[in-house]
Coordinates of C-alpha atoms in Angstrom, one line a residue:
Chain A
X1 CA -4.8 9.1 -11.9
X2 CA -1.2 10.7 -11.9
X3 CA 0.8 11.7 -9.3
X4 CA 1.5 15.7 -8.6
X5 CA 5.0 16.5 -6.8
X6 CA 6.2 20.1 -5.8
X7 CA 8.5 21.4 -3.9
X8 CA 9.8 24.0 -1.7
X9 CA 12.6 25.4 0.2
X10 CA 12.6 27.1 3.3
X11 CA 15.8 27.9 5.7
X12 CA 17.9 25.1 4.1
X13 CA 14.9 22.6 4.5
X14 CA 12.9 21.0 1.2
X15 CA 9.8 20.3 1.4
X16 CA 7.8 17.8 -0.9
X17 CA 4.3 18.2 -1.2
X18 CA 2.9 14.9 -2.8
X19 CA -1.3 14.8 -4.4
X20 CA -2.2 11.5 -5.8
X21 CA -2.6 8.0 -4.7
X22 CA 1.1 6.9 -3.7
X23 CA 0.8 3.4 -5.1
X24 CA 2.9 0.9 -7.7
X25 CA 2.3 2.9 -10.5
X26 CA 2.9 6.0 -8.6
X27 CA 6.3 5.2 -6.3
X28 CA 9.1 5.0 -9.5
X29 CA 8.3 8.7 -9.9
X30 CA 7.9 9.9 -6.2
X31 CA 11.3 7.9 -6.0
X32 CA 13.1 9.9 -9.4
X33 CA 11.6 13.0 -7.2
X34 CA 13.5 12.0 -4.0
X35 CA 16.8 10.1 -4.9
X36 CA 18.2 13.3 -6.3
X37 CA 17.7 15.2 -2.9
X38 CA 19.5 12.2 -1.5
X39 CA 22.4 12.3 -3.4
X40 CA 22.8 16.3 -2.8
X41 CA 22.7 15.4 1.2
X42 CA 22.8 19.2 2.1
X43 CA 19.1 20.0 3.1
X44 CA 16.8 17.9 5.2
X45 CA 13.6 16.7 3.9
X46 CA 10.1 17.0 5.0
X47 CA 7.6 15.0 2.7
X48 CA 4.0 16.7 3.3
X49 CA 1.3 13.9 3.0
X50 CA -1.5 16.0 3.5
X51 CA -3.3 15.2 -0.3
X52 CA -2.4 11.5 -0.4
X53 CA -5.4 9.4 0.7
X54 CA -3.6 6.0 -0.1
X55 CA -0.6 4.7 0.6
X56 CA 0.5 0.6 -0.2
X57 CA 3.6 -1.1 0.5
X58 CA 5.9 0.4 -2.4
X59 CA 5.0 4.0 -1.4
X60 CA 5.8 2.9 2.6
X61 CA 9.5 1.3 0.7
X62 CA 9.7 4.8 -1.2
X63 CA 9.9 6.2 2.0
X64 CA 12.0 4.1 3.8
X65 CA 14.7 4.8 1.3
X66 CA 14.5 8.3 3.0
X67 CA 14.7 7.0 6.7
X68 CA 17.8 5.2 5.4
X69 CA 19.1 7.8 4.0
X70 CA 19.0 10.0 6.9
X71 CA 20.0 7.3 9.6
X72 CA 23.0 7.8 7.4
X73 CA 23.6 11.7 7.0
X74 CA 23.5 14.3 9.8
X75 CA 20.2 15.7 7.6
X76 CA 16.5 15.0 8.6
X77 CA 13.6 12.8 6.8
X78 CA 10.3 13.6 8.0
X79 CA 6.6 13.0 7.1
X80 CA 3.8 15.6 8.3
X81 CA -0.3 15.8 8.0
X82 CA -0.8 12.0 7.4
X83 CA -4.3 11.5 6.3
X84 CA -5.9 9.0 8.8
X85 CA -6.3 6.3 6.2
X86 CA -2.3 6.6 5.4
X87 CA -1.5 6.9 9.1
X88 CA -3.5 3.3 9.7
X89 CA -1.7 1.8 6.9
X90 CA 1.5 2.9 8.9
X91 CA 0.1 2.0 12.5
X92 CA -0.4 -1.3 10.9
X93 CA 3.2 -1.6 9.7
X94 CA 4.2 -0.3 13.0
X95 CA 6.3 2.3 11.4
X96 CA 4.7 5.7 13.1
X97 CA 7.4 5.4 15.5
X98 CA 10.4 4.5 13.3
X99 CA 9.7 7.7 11.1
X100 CA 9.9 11.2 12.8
X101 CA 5.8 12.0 12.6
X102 CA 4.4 15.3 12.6
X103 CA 0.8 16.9 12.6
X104 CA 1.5 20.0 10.7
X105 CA 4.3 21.4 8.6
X106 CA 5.4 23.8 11.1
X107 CA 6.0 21.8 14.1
X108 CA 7.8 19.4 11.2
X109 CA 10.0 22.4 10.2
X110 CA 11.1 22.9 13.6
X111 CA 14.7 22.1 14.4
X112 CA 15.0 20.0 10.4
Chain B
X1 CA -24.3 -9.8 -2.2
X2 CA -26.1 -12.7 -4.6
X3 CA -23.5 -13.3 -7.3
X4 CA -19.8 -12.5 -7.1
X5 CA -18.6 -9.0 -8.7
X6 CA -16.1 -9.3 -11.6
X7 CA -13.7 -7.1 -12.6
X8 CA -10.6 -8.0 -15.0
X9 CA -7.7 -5.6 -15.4
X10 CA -4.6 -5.4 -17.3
X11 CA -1.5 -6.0 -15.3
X12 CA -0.4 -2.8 -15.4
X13 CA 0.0 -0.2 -12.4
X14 CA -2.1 2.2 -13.8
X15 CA -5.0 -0.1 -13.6
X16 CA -4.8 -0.6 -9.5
X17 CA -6.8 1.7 -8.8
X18 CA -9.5 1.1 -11.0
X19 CA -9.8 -2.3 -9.2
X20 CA -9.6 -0.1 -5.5
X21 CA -12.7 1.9 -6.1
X22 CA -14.7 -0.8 -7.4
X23 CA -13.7 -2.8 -4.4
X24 CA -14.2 0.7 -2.3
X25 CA -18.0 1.2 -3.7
X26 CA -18.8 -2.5 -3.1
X27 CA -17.8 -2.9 0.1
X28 CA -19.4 0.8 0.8
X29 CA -22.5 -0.8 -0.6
X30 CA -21.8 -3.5 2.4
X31 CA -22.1 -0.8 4.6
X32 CA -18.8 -1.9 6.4
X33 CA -16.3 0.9 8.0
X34 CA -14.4 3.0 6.3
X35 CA -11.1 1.7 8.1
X36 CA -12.0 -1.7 7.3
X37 CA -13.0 -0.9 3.7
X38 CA -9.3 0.9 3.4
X39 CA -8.0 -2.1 4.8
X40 CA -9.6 -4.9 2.1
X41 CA -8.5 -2.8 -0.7
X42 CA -4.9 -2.2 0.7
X43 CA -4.9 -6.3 0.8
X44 CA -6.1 -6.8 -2.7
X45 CA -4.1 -4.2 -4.1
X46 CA -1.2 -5.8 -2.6
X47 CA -1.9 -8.7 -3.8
X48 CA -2.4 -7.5 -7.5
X49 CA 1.0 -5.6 -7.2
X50 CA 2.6 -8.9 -6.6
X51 CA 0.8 -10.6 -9.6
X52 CA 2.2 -7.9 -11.6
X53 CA 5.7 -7.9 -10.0
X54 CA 6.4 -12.1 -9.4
X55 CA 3.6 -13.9 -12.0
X56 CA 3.9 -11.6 -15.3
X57 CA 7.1 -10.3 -14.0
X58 CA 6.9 -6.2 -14.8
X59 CA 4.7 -7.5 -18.0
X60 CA 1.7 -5.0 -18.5
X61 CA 0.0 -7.2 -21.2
X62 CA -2.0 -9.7 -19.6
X63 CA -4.7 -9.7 -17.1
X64 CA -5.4 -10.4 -13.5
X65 CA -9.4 -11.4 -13.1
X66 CA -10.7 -10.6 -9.9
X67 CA -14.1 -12.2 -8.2
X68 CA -15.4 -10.7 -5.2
X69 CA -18.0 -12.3 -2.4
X70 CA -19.5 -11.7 0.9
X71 CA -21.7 -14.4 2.0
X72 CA -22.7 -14.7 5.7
X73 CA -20.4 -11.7 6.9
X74 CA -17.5 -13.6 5.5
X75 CA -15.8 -11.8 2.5
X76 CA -14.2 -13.6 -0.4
X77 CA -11.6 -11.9 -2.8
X78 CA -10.5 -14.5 -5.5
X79 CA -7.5 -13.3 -8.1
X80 CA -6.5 -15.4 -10.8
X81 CA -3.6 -14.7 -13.2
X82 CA -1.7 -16.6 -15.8
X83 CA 1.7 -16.1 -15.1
X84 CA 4.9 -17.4 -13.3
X85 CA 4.3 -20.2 -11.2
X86 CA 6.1 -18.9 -8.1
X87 CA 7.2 -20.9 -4.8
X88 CA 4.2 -19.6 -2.5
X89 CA 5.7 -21.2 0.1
X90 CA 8.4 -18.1 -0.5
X91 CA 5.8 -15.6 0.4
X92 CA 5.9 -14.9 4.0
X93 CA 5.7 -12.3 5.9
X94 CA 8.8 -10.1 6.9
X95 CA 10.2 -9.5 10.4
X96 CA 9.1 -5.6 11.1
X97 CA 11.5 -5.8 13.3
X98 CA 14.3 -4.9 10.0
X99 CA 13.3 -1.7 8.4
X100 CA 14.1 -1.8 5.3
X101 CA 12.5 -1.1 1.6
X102 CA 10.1 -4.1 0.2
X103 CA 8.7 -6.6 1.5
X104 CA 5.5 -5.3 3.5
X105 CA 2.7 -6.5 0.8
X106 CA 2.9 -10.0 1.8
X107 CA 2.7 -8.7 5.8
X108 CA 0.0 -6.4 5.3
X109 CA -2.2 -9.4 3.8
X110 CA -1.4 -12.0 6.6
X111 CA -2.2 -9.6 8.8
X112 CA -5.4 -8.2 8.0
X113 CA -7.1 -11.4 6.0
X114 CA -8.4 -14.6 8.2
X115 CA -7.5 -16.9 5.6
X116 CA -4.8 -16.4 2.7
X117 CA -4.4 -19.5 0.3
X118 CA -2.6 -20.0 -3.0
X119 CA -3.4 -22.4 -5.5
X120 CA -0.9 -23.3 -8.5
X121 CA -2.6 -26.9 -9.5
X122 CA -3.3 -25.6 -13.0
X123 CA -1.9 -25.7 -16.3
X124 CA -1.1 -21.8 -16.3
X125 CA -0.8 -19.4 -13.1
X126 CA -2.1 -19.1 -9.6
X127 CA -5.3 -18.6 -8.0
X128 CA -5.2 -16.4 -4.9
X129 CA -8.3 -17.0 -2.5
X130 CA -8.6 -14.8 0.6
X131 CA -11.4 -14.2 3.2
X132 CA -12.2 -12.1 6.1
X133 CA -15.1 -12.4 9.1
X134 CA -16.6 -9.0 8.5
X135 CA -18.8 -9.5 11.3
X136 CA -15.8 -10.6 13.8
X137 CA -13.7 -7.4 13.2
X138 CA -16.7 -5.2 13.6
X139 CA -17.5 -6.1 17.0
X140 CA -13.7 -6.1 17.7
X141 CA -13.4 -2.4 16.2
X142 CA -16.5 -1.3 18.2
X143 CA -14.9 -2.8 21.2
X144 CA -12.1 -0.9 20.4
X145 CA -14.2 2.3 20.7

């Protein structure tokens, strides 16, 4: 099963919709995807969860890379629509307060 | 179940998730939780990355044999490879306290499996054996509830 990525920009924001299992095989190219964005540092970015029904410990690192990132710049990293099977897997991890969290894309885009 | 289910897969990425819905339909045909069922496969799948990563070392031409069991309400995942020899002693859990990339595999397992043991008294590799009291977590999630 492979991976889709898309993305989109909206007032200076990018937003990364991610379909597939985010696992080992799947993180090096949901990382290629990102690091780019990082290195840019002009837009925040939103990483939409909604179609991703598993997550493991490499696609929680992935992701972390973007919380660093941020802490870093004066841009945003946020997740939004984590499936409840993802957001357990970050519950358990203890990370759903670490990462700015949002139910929908909207609220998400708000102030990014 | 009667006899342990067993599934060998190469030790490539790809192949994870062939070994998660297996693991995903047995322990469906258990009748356990969904959120437990996620759980059990996050473990094992963990555990099969780090086969991959540490034992064959990124190599994707070997194979990691898997045995699964649930006697009594107790589940039993056994993983067997051939690889690197590592210092299990190494693998412990991270602080959560320090965010940072890597490191959460080994966390994840402690944390959801009763019993996690490695066992490198072989000529070749490790055998991983872990367990978990179905029946105990059940009444603690319904508690939860």
């Amino acid at each position: 099963m492979t991976v889709e990525l898309n993305s989109e920009e909206k007032d200076g924001v990018v937003t990364i919709s991610i379909e597939g299992e985010f696992d080992m095989a799947a993180s090096p190219k949901i990382r290629n995807f990102l690091t780019p964005l990082f290195k840019e540092n002009n837009r925040s970015v939103i990483v939409d969860l909604a179609k991703v029904p598993y997550i493991d410990s490499s696609g929680i690192a992935t992701l972390v890379e973007g919380l660093q990132w941020s802490h870093s710049s004066d841009k945003k990293f946020r997740l939004t629509q984590l499936s409840p099977a993802v957001k357990d897997v970050f519950e358990i991890a203890r990370l759903l307060t670490v990462f700015e969290v949002f139910d929908s894309h909207e609220e998400a885009l708000q102030g990014a | 179940m009667a006899e342990p289910i067993k599934i060998t897969i190469p030790s490539d990425p790809r192949y994870l998730c062939v070994n998660r819905r297996a693991l995903q339909q047995i322990l469906t045909l258990a009748e356990l939780p969904e959120e437990l069922t996620s759980q059990l496969a996050l473990c094992v799948d963990e555990a099969c990355s780090n086969v991959i990563k540490y034992g064959y070392e990124g190599e994707t031409n070997h194979s990691i044999e898997i045995s699964y069991a649930i006697d009594n309400d107790v589940f039993e995942v056994k993983i067997r490879d051939y690889g690197k020899q590592c210092d299990t002693s190494k693998f412990q859990p991270r602080c959560l306290d320090d965010v940072k990339p890597g490191g959460l595999g080994t966390f994840f397992i402690h944390k959801i499996m009763d019993s996690v043991s490695y066992c490198t008294k072989r000529e070749k590799g490790t055998l991983l054996t872990m367990t978990k009291n179905l029946k105990t977590d059940m009444v603690n999630q319904k508690e939860e509830e």
